[in-house]
Amino acid sequence: MKEVEFDLHMHSIYSDGRPAPHDIVNIAKSKNIGFAITDHNHIKGSIIAKKLADKDGIPSLCGIELGTNEGKEMLIYFDKPFRAEEFYIKEVEPYKTSRMTRIKRSMWEFVGDEFMSLKRRYEIYFVTIPHPYAMLYKSVKHNPLLSNAMLKVANAVEAVNLSISSKANAKAYWLGVELGKFLTAPSDAHLKSDIGLVTTRLEFDENKTIIKSDISHNFTHSHILKNSLTLLQITKENINYSLLKRGSFKL
């Protein structure tokens, strides 16, 4: 059995984050943790970082925060970079819009039997529902039929997310416990300073299958200033993305 500490949700310059892939690798190395970059509807930063991490023996996964036209989001992880790239090229890239966080597809195309087909085709490693009690469309309370279908295919639920309130995190924790899902505690970092502030200890068997997750070493609290800086970064990059899609300049 092998246990590794991971930060499983963060963003790079390839979506709405400030760190470059090499920054993330260096921070993970300095903190002795594994990581997964999960950019919004993009995979390039994750693949670049994994190649760099592999050279230094740093545990890493390729990930993507899939966002669809309903405003729903799902974290999809791959152990094999070429499968992650295939998934992006065929299932995401042709459907991108001026909104970074939404593609022109429904989340219904990624759940149920459709998900099982995608899982086999792209060798999807595991799936997590991020910030299940975030505001508006991202919440599992919104469109409960679709939310339940997403939860059924998910292996894990984010029980701690630094961009979410303590109250919302507590509700997410008990949701994961009730459903018998693995619990994760990622930073959802958009800034270098947030990477690795909370982590998930994953235990793997000899086949690299996740058999246990432990988040008990973390504590949940509200980072008011940190949340404000993160929201500012997210807003700025989403505006830039929309302007660039229209052929304008970068702020």
PDB file of N, CA and C in Angstrom, residues 66-159:
ATOM      1  N   LEU A  66     -14.492  19.985 -16.130  1.00  0.00           N
ATOM      2  CA  LEU A  66     -15.457  20.028 -17.221  1.00  0.00           C
ATOM      3  C   LEU A  66     -16.649  20.886 -16.817  1.00  0.00           C
ATOM      4  N   GLY A  67     -16.959  21.888 -17.625  1.00  0.00           N
ATOM      5  CA  GLY A  67     -18.113  22.745 -17.375  1.00  0.00           C
ATOM      6  C   GLY A  67     -19.012  22.769 -18.595  1.00  0.00           C
ATOM      7  N   THR A  68     -20.291  22.531 -18.390  1.00  0.00           N
ATOM      8  CA  THR A  68     -21.224  22.403 -19.515  1.00  0.00           C
ATOM      9  C   THR A  68     -22.254  23.531 -19.527  1.00  0.00           C
ATOM     10  N   ASN A  69     -23.172  23.464 -20.506  1.00  0.00           N
ATOM     11  CA  ASN A  69     -24.067  24.600 -20.724  1.00  0.00           C
ATOM     12  C   ASN A  69     -25.075  24.847 -19.613  1.00  0.00           C
ATOM     13  N   GLU A  70     -25.237  23.888 -18.696  1.00  0.00           N
ATOM     14  CA  GLU A  70     -26.130  24.107 -17.553  1.00  0.00           C
ATOM     15  C   GLU A  70     -25.448  24.866 -16.414  1.00  0.00           C
ATOM     16  N   GLY A  71     -24.128  25.043 -16.533  1.00  0.00           N
ATOM     17  CA  GLY A  71     -23.366  25.647 -15.449  1.00  0.00           C
ATOM     18  C   GLY A  71     -22.834  24.629 -14.459  1.00  0.00           C
ATOM     19  N   LYS A  72     -23.060  23.346 -14.736  1.00  0.00           N
ATOM     20  CA  LYS A  72     -22.559  22.275 -13.864  1.00  0.00           C
ATOM     21  C   LYS A  72     -21.077  22.020 -14.142  1.00  0.00           C
ATOM     22  N   GLU A  73     -20.374  21.538 -13.107  1.00  0.00           N
ATOM     23  CA  GLU A  73     -18.951  21.235 -13.250  1.00  0.00           C
ATOM     24  C   GLU A  73     -18.611  19.883 -12.643  1.00  0.00           C
ATOM     25  N   MET A  74     -17.638  19.220 -13.260  1.00  0.00           N
ATOM     26  CA  MET A  74     -17.206  17.903 -12.803  1.00  0.00           C
ATOM     27  C   MET A  74     -15.700  17.788 -13.039  1.00  0.00           C
ATOM     28  N   LEU A  75     -14.983  17.312 -12.040  1.00  0.00           N
ATOM     29  CA  LEU A  75     -13.541  17.105 -12.168  1.00  0.00           C
ATOM     30  C   LEU A  75     -13.282  15.697 -12.684  1.00  0.00           C
ATOM     31  N   ILE A  76     -12.582  15.606 -13.811  1.00  0.00           N
ATOM     32  CA  ILE A  76     -12.275  14.315 -14.423  1.00  0.00           C
ATOM     33  C   ILE A  76     -10.760  14.143 -14.440  1.00  0.00           C
ATOM     34  N   TYR A  77     -10.289  13.010 -13.930  1.00  0.00           N
ATOM     35  CA  TYR A  77      -8.856  12.756 -13.798  1.00  0.00           C
ATOM     36  C   TYR A  77      -8.418  11.585 -14.672  1.00  0.00           C
ATOM     37  N   PHE A  78      -7.199  11.710 -15.179  1.00  0.00           N
ATOM     38  CA  PHE A  78      -6.607  10.685 -16.037  1.00  0.00           C
ATOM     39  C   PHE A  78      -5.210  10.354 -15.522  1.00  0.00           C
ATOM     40  N   ASP A  79      -4.869   9.082 -15.560  1.00  0.00           N
ATOM     41  CA  ASP A  79      -3.525   8.658 -15.189  1.00  0.00           C
ATOM     42  C   ASP A  79      -2.596   8.711 -16.398  1.00  0.00           C
ATOM     43  N   LYS A  80      -3.187   8.637 -17.599  1.00  0.00           N
ATOM     44  CA  LYS A  80      -2.405   8.618 -18.836  1.00  0.00           C
ATOM     45  C   LYS A  80      -2.620   9.920 -19.605  1.00  0.00           C
ATOM     46  N   PRO A  81      -1.572  10.733 -19.766  1.00  0.00           N
ATOM     47  CA  PRO A  81      -1.711  12.029 -20.438  1.00  0.00           C
ATOM     48  C   PRO A  81      -2.289  11.938 -21.847  1.00  0.00           C
ATOM     49  N   PHE A  82      -1.931  10.907 -22.610  1.00  0.00           N
ATOM     50  CA  PHE A  82      -2.433  10.829 -23.979  1.00  0.00           C
ATOM     51  C   PHE A  82      -3.933  10.591 -24.008  1.00  0.00           C
ATOM     52  N   ARG A  83      -4.464   9.915 -22.993  1.00  0.00           N
ATOM     53  CA  ARG A  83      -5.914   9.734 -22.903  1.00  0.00           C
ATOM     54  C   ARG A  83      -6.591  11.058 -22.542  1.00  0.00           C
ATOM     55  N   ALA A  84      -5.971  11.815 -21.655  1.00  0.00           N
ATOM     56  CA  ALA A  84      -6.506  13.131 -21.293  1.00  0.00           C
ATOM     57  C   ALA A  84      -6.563  14.034 -22.520  1.00  0.00           C
ATOM     58  N   GLU A  85      -5.508  13.986 -23.325  1.00  0.00           N
ATOM     59  CA  GLU A  85      -5.460  14.807 -24.537  1.00  0.00           C
ATOM     60  C   GLU A  85      -6.527  14.367 -25.536  1.00  0.00           C
ATOM     61  N   GLU A  86      -6.700  13.062 -25.688  1.00  0.00           N
ATOM     62  CA  GLU A  86      -7.740  12.546 -26.586  1.00  0.00           C
ATOM     63  C   GLU A  86      -9.121  13.014 -26.144  1.00  0.00           C
ATOM     64  N   PHE A  87      -9.378  12.921 -24.846  1.00  0.00           N
ATOM     65  CA  PHE A  87     -10.668  13.348 -24.304  1.00  0.00           C
ATOM     66  C   PHE A  87     -10.906  14.820 -24.621  1.00  0.00           C
ATOM     67  N   TYR A  88      -9.899  15.632 -24.399  1.00  0.00           N
ATOM     68  CA  TYR A  88     -10.032  17.070 -24.646  1.00  0.00           C
ATOM     69  C   TYR A  88     -10.284  17.359 -26.124  1.00  0.00           C
ATOM     70  N   ILE A  89      -9.497  16.748 -26.996  1.00  0.00           N
ATOM     71  CA  ILE A  89      -9.599  17.023 -28.433  1.00  0.00           C
ATOM     72  C   ILE A  89     -10.956  16.607 -28.999  1.00  0.00           C
ATOM     73  N   LYS A  90     -11.471  15.473 -28.540  1.00  0.00           N
ATOM     74  CA  LYS A  90     -12.713  14.944 -29.111  1.00  0.00           C
ATOM     75  C   LYS A  90     -13.974  15.398 -28.386  1.00  0.00           C
ATOM     76  N   GLU A  91     -13.892  15.559 -27.079  1.00  0.00           N
ATOM     77  CA  GLU A  91     -15.111  15.794 -26.294  1.00  0.00           C
ATOM     78  C   GLU A  91     -15.285  17.234 -25.812  1.00  0.00           C
ATOM     79  N   VAL A  92     -14.215  18.015 -25.828  1.00  0.00           N
ATOM     80  CA  VAL A  92     -14.292  19.367 -25.255  1.00  0.00           C
ATOM     81  C   VAL A  92     -13.963  20.458 -26.266  1.00  0.00           C
ATOM     82  N   GLU A  93     -12.800  20.375 -26.879  1.00  0.00           N
ATOM     83  CA  GLU A  93     -12.304  21.466 -27.727  1.00  0.00           C
ATOM     84  C   GLU A  93     -13.283  21.903 -28.821  1.00  0.00           C
ATOM     85  N   PRO A  94     -13.938  20.979 -29.540  1.00  0.00           N
ATOM     86  CA  PRO A  94     -14.841  21.420 -30.615  1.00  0.00           C
ATOM     87  C   PRO A  94     -16.068  22.177 -30.120  1.00  0.00           C
ATOM     88  N   TYR A  95     -16.315  22.146 -28.823  1.00  0.00           N
ATOM     89  CA  TYR A  95     -17.547  22.718 -28.266  1.00  0.00           C
ATOM     90  C   TYR A  95     -17.282  23.935 -27.380  1.00  0.00           C
ATOM     91  N   LYS A  96     -16.077  24.487 -27.459  1.00  0.00           N
ATOM     92  CA  LYS A  96     -15.738  25.622 -26.602  1.00  0.00           C
ATOM     93  C   LYS A  96     -16.472  26.881 -27.057  1.00  0.00           C
ATOM     94  N   THR A  97     -16.739  27.751 -26.088  1.00  0.00           N
ATOM     95  CA  THR A  97     -17.455  28.995 -26.350  1.00  0.00           C
ATOM     96  C   THR A  97     -16.648  30.163 -25.790  1.00  0.00           C
ATOM     97  N   SER A  98     -17.225  31.355 -25.870  1.00  0.00           N
ATOM     98  CA  SER A  98     -16.558  32.532 -25.303  1.00  0.00           C
ATOM     99  C   SER A  98     -16.576  32.516 -23.783  1.00  0.00           C
ATOM    100  N   ARG A  99     -17.340  31.584 -23.205  1.00  0.00           N
ATOM    101  CA  ARG A  99     -17.366  31.430 -21.748  1.00  0.00           C
ATOM    102  C   ARG A  99     -16.441  30.280 -21.369  1.00  0.00           C
ATOM    103  N   MET A 100     -15.367  30.596 -20.702  1.00  0.00           N
ATOM    104  CA  MET A 100     -14.350  29.615 -20.337  1.00  0.00           C
ATOM    105  C   MET A 100     -14.920  28.403 -19.616  1.00  0.00           C
ATOM    106  N   THR A 101     -15.892  28.630 -18.764  1.00  0.00           N
ATOM    107  CA  THR A 101     -16.390  27.565 -17.893  1.00  0.00           C
ATOM    108  C   THR A 101     -17.535  26.759 -18.494  1.00  0.00           C
ATOM    109  N   ARG A 102     -17.916  27.055 -19.744  1.00  0.00           N
ATOM    110  CA  ARG A 102     -19.041  26.325 -20.340  1.00  0.00           C
ATOM    111  C   ARG A 102     -18.761  25.940 -21.787  1.00  0.00           C
ATOM    112  N   ILE A 103     -18.979  24.680 -22.093  1.00  0.00           N
ATOM    113  CA  ILE A 103     -18.931  24.236 -23.479  1.00  0.00           C
ATOM    114  C   ILE A 103     -20.359  24.055 -23.984  1.00  0.00           C
ATOM    115  N   LYS A 104     -20.493  23.941 -25.295  1.00  0.00           N
ATOM    116  CA  LYS A 104     -21.826  23.788 -25.901  1.00  0.00           C
ATOM    117  C   LYS A 104     -22.268  22.328 -25.882  1.00  0.00           C
ATOM    118  N   ARG A 105     -22.266  21.756 -24.698  1.00  0.00           N
ATOM    119  CA  ARG A 105     -22.755  20.398 -24.501  1.00  0.00           C
ATOM    120  C   ARG A 105     -23.460  20.329 -23.155  1.00  0.00           C
ATOM    121  N   SER A 106     -24.327  19.344 -23.030  1.00  0.00           N
ATOM    122  CA  SER A 106     -25.027  19.139 -21.766  1.00  0.00           C
ATOM    123  C   SER A 106     -24.258  18.153 -20.896  1.00  0.00           C
ATOM    124  N   MET A 107     -24.342  18.339 -19.590  1.00  0.00           N
ATOM    125  CA  MET A 107     -23.713  17.388 -18.677  1.00  0.00           C
ATOM    126  C   MET A 107     -24.375  16.019 -18.767  1.00  0.00           C
ATOM    127  N   TRP A 108     -25.595  15.983 -19.284  1.00  0.00           N
ATOM    128  CA  TRP A 108     -26.258  14.686 -19.471  1.00  0.00           C
ATOM    129  C   TRP A 108     -25.463  13.779 -20.408  1.00  0.00           C
ATOM    130  N   GLU A 109     -24.625  14.365 -21.263  1.00  0.00           N
ATOM    131  CA  GLU A 109     -23.800  13.583 -22.189  1.00  0.00           C
ATOM    132  C   GLU A 109     -22.587  12.965 -21.501  1.00  0.00           C
ATOM    133  N   PHE A 110     -22.406  13.261 -20.215  1.00  0.00           N
ATOM    134  CA  PHE A 110     -21.240  12.767 -19.478  1.00  0.00           C
ATOM    135  C   PHE A 110     -21.628  11.973 -18.238  1.00  0.00           C
ATOM    136  N   VAL A 111     -22.866  11.541 -18.158  1.00  0.00           N
ATOM    137  CA  VAL A 111     -23.324  10.746 -17.012  1.00  0.00           C
ATOM    138  C   VAL A 111     -24.018   9.479 -17.512  1.00  0.00           C
ATOM    139  N   GLY A 112     -24.401   8.613 -16.581  1.00  0.00           N
ATOM    140  CA  GLY A 112     -25.134   7.400 -16.939  1.00  0.00           C
ATOM    141  C   GLY A 112     -24.347   6.478 -17.855  1.00  0.00           C
ATOM    142  N   ASP A 113     -25.040   5.864 -18.809  1.00  0.00           N
ATOM    143  CA  ASP A 113     -24.394   4.942 -19.747  1.00  0.00           C
ATOM    144  C   ASP A 113     -23.351   5.651 -20.594  1.00  0.00           C
ATOM    145  N   GLU A 114     -23.606   6.929 -20.902  1.00  0.00           N
ATOM    146  CA  GLU A 114     -22.646   7.694 -21.695  1.00  0.00           C
ATOM    147  C   GLU A 114     -21.310   7.795 -20.960  1.00  0.00           C
ATOM    148  N   PHE A 115     -21.380   7.994 -19.658  1.00  0.00           N
ATOM    149  CA  PHE A 115     -20.145   8.081 -18.879  1.00  0.00           C
ATOM    150  C   PHE A 115     -19.373   6.768 -18.913  1.00  0.00           C
ATOM    151  N   MET A 116     -20.070   5.655 -18.772  1.00  0.00           N
ATOM    152  CA  MET A 116     -19.388   4.361 -18.771  1.00  0.00           C
ATOM    153  C   MET A 116     -18.654   4.133 -20.085  1.00  0.00           C
ATOM    154  N   SER A 117     -19.265   4.578 -21.181  1.00  0.00           N
ATOM    155  CA  SER A 117     -18.613   4.468 -22.487  1.00  0.00           C
ATOM    156  C   SER A 117     -17.370   5.352 -22.543  1.00  0.00           C
ATOM    157  N   LEU A 118     -17.491   6.584 -22.049  1.00  0.00           N
ATOM    158  CA  LEU A 118     -16.351   7.505 -22.020  1.00  0.00           C
ATOM    159  C   LEU A 118     -15.242   6.980 -21.114  1.00  0.00           C
ATOM    160  N   LYS A 119     -15.625   6.402 -19.997  1.00  0.00           N
ATOM    161  CA  LYS A 119     -14.644   5.874 -19.050  1.00  0.00           C
ATOM    162  C   LYS A 119     -13.796   4.780 -19.697  1.00  0.00           C
ATOM    163  N   ARG A 120     -14.439   3.904 -20.439  1.00  0.00           N
ATOM    164  CA  ARG A 120     -13.696   2.832 -21.120  1.00  0.00           C
ATOM    165  C   ARG A 120     -12.820   3.395 -22.236  1.00  0.00           C
ATOM    166  N   ARG A 121     -13.385   4.299 -23.012  1.00  0.00           N
ATOM    167  CA  ARG A 121     -12.672   4.817 -24.190  1.00  0.00           C
ATOM    168  C   ARG A 121     -11.429   5.611 -23.796  1.00  0.00           C
ATOM    169  N   TYR A 122     -11.557   6.433 -22.761  1.00  0.00           N
ATOM    170  CA  TYR A 122     -10.454   7.318 -22.388  1.00  0.00           C
ATOM    171  C   TYR A 122      -9.742   6.891 -21.104  1.00  0.00           C
ATOM    172  N   GLU A 123     -10.108   5.740 -20.588  1.00  0.00           N
ATOM    173  CA  GLU A 123      -9.492   5.217 -19.363  1.00  0.00           C
ATOM    174  C   GLU A 123      -9.511   6.267 -18.242  1.00  0.00           C
ATOM    175  N   ILE A 124     -10.694   6.823 -18.016  1.00  0.00           N
ATOM    176  CA  ILE A 124     -10.854   7.812 -16.950  1.00  0.00           C
ATOM    177  C   ILE A 124     -10.494   7.173 -15.613  1.00  0.00           C
ATOM    178  N   TYR A 125      -9.653   7.856 -14.859  1.00  0.00           N
ATOM    179  CA  TYR A 125      -9.124   7.316 -13.604  1.00  0.00           C
ATOM    180  C   TYR A 125     -10.144   7.439 -12.480  1.00  0.00           C
ATOM    181  N   PHE A 126     -10.604   8.650 -12.242  1.00  0.00           N
ATOM    182  CA  PHE A 126     -11.707   8.846 -11.295  1.00  0.00           C
ATOM    183  C   PHE A 126     -12.342  10.212 -11.508  1.00  0.00           C
ATOM    184  N   VAL A 127     -13.497  10.409 -10.873  1.00  0.00           N
ATOM    185  CA  VAL A 127     -14.299  11.626 -11.053  1.00  0.00           C
ATOM    186  C   VAL A 127     -14.677  12.183  -9.685  1.00  0.00           C
ATOM    187  N   THR A 128     -14.615  13.495  -9.559  1.00  0.00           N
ATOM    188  CA  THR A 128     -14.996  14.175  -8.319  1.00  0.00           C
ATOM    189  C   THR A 128     -16.019  15.269  -8.616  1.00  0.00           C
ATOM    190  N   ILE A 129     -16.982  15.425  -7.709  1.00  0.00           N
ATOM    191  CA  ILE A 129     -17.904  16.550  -7.789  1.00  0.00           C
ATOM    192  C   ILE A 129     -17.310  17.692  -6.974  1.00  0.00           C
ATOM    193  N   PRO A 130     -16.943  18.803  -7.632  1.00  0.00           N
ATOM    194  CA  PRO A 130     -16.341  19.915  -6.896  1.00  0.00           C
ATOM    195  C   PRO A 130     -17.398  20.789  -6.226  1.00  0.00           C
ATOM    196  N   HIS A 131     -16.989  21.426  -5.136  1.00  0.00           N
ATOM    197  CA  HIS A 131     -17.816  22.407  -4.409  1.00  0.00           C
ATOM    198  C   HIS A 131     -19.328  22.180  -4.589  1.00  0.00           C
ATOM    199  N   PRO A 132     -19.848  21.056  -4.061  1.00  0.00           N
ATOM    200  CA  PRO A 132     -21.254  20.704  -4.313  1.00  0.00           C
ATOM    201  C   PRO A 132     -22.276  21.677  -3.739  1.00  0.00           C
ATOM    202  N   TYR A 133     -21.852  22.540  -2.832  1.00  0.00           N
ATOM    203  CA  TYR A 133     -22.784  23.539  -2.293  1.00  0.00           C
ATOM    204  C   TYR A 133     -22.308  24.956  -2.595  1.00  0.00           C
ATOM    205  N   ALA A 134     -21.667  25.107  -3.762  1.00  0.00           N
ATOM    206  CA  ALA A 134     -21.330  26.444  -4.241  1.00  0.00           C
ATOM    207  C   ALA A 134     -22.621  27.152  -4.657  1.00  0.00           C
ATOM    208  N   MET A 135     -22.493  28.390  -5.054  1.00  0.00           N
ATOM    209  CA  MET A 135     -23.687  29.171  -5.371  1.00  0.00           C
ATOM    210  C   MET A 135     -24.258  28.832  -6.752  1.00  0.00           C
ATOM    211  N   LEU A 136     -25.537  29.084  -6.893  1.00  0.00           N
ATOM    212  CA  LEU A 136     -26.267  29.023  -8.156  1.00  0.00           C
ATOM    213  C   LEU A 136     -26.173  27.656  -8.821  1.00  0.00           C
ATOM    214  N   TYR A 137     -25.839  27.650 -10.124  1.00  0.00           N
ATOM    215  CA  TYR A 137     -25.933  26.438 -10.940  1.00  0.00           C
ATOM    216  C   TYR A 137     -25.001  25.324 -10.486  1.00  0.00           C
ATOM    217  N   LYS A 138     -23.906  25.688  -9.834  1.00  0.00           N
ATOM    218  CA  LYS A 138     -22.930  24.679  -9.425  1.00  0.00           C
ATOM    219  C   LYS A 138     -23.429  23.813  -8.273  1.00  0.00           C
ATOM    220  N   SER A 139     -24.402  24.295  -7.555  1.00  0.00           N
ATOM    221  CA  SER A 139     -24.904  23.580  -6.380  1.00  0.00           C
ATOM    222  C   SER A 139     -25.680  22.327  -6.770  1.00  0.00           C
ATOM    223  N   VAL A 140     -25.543  21.291  -5.959  1.00  0.00           N
ATOM    224  CA  VAL A 140     -26.310  20.065  -6.205  1.00  0.00           C
ATOM    225  C   VAL A 140     -27.802  20.297  -5.989  1.00  0.00           C
ATOM    226  N   LYS A 141     -28.145  21.404  -5.336  1.00  0.00           N
ATOM    227  CA  LYS A 141     -29.560  21.720  -5.134  1.00  0.00           C
ATOM    228  C   LYS A 141     -30.213  22.200  -6.423  1.00  0.00           C
ATOM    229  N   HIS A 142     -29.417  22.754  -7.326  1.00  0.00           N
ATOM    230  CA  HIS A 142     -29.935  23.228  -8.603  1.00  0.00           C
ATOM    231  C   HIS A 142     -29.989  22.063  -9.592  1.00  0.00           C
ATOM    232  N   ASN A 143     -31.110  21.896 -10.257  1.00  0.00           N
ATOM    233  CA  ASN A 143     -31.298  20.787 -11.199  1.00  0.00           C
ATOM    234  C   ASN A 143     -30.955  19.457 -10.512  1.00  0.00           C
ATOM    235  N   PRO A 144     -31.713  19.089  -9.482  1.00  0.00           N
ATOM    236  CA  PRO A 144     -31.379  17.904  -8.674  1.00  0.00           C
ATOM    237  C   PRO A 144     -31.330  16.600  -9.462  1.00  0.00           C
ATOM    238  N   LEU A 145     -32.123  16.482 -10.512  1.00  0.00           N
ATOM    239  CA  LEU A 145     -32.096  15.249 -11.311  1.00  0.00           C
ATOM    240  C   LEU A 145     -30.725  15.062 -11.952  1.00  0.00           C
ATOM    241  N   LEU A 146     -30.209  16.124 -12.555  1.00  0.00           N
ATOM    242  CA  LEU A 146     -28.881  16.068 -13.164  1.00  0.00           C
ATOM    243  C   LEU A 146     -27.804  15.929 -12.089  1.00  0.00           C
ATOM    244  N   SER A 147     -27.957  16.646 -10.995  1.00  0.00           N
ATOM    245  CA  SER A 147     -26.978  16.562  -9.903  1.00  0.00           C
ATOM    246  C   SER A 147     -26.861  15.140  -9.375  1.00  0.00           C
ATOM    247  N   ASN A 148     -27.993  14.474  -9.216  1.00  0.00           N
ATOM    248  CA  ASN A 148     -27.980  13.087  -8.730  1.00  0.00           C
ATOM    249  C   ASN A 148     -27.299  12.156  -9.723  1.00  0.00           C
ATOM    250  N   ALA A 149     -27.528  12.389 -11.015  1.00  0.00           N
ATOM    251  CA  ALA A 149     -26.878  11.569 -12.045  1.00  0.00           C
ATOM    252  C   ALA A 149     -25.366  11.769 -12.007  1.00  0.00           C
ATOM    253  N   MET A 150     -24.928  12.991 -11.750  1.00  0.00           N
ATOM    254  CA  MET A 150     -23.497  13.278 -11.632  1.00  0.00           C
ATOM    255  C   MET A 150     -22.903  12.600 -10.405  1.00  0.00           C
ATOM    256  N   LEU A 151     -23.622  12.666  -9.304  1.00  0.00           N
ATOM    257  CA  LEU A 151     -23.136  12.044  -8.068  1.00  0.00           C
ATOM    258  C   LEU A 151     -23.018  10.531  -8.208  1.00  0.00           C
ATOM    259  N   LYS A 152     -23.877   9.936  -9.012  1.00  0.00           N
ATOM    260  CA  LYS A 152     -23.837   8.482  -9.196  1.00  0.00           C
ATOM    261  C   LYS A 152     -22.558   8.031  -9.890  1.00  0.00           C
ATOM    262  N   VAL A 153     -22.057   8.828 -10.832  1.00  0.00           N
ATOM    263  CA  VAL A 153     -20.845   8.415 -11.556  1.00  0.00           C
ATOM    264  C   VAL A 153     -19.576   8.870 -10.840  1.00  0.00           C
ATOM    265  N   ALA A 154     -19.719   9.721  -9.836  1.00  0.00           N
ATOM    266  CA  ALA A 154     -18.550  10.267  -9.137  1.00  0.00           C
ATOM    267  C   ALA A 154     -17.974   9.273  -8.143  1.00  0.00           C
ATOM    268  N   ASN A 155     -16.659   9.264  -8.048  1.00  0.00           N
ATOM    269  CA  ASN A 155     -15.961   8.471  -7.034  1.00  0.00           C
ATOM    270  C   ASN A 155     -15.787   9.251  -5.743  1.00  0.00           C
ATOM    271  N   ALA A 156     -15.751  10.582  -5.877  1.00  0.00           N
ATOM    272  CA  ALA A 156     -15.428  11.419  -4.716  1.00  0.00           C
ATOM    273  C   ALA A 156     -16.242  12.702  -4.705  1.00  0.00           C
ATOM    274  N   VAL A 157     -16.310  13.292  -3.529  1.00  0.00           N
ATOM    275  CA  VAL A 157     -16.957  14.588  -3.322  1.00  0.00           C
ATOM    276  C   VAL A 157     -15.953  15.505  -2.635  1.00  0.00           C
ATOM    277  N   GLU A 158     -15.860  16.743  -3.108  1.00  0.00           N
ATOM    278  CA  GLU A 158     -15.011  17.720  -2.424  1.00  0.00           C
ATOM    279  C   GLU A 158     -15.662  18.114  -1.106  1.00  0.00           C
ATOM    280  N   ALA A 159     -15.030  17.749  -0.016  1.00  0.00           N
ATOM    281  CA  ALA A 159     -15.565  18.068   1.308  1.00  0.00           C
ATOM    282  C   ALA A 159     -14.946  19.328   1.887  1.00  0.00           C
TER     283      ALA A 159
END
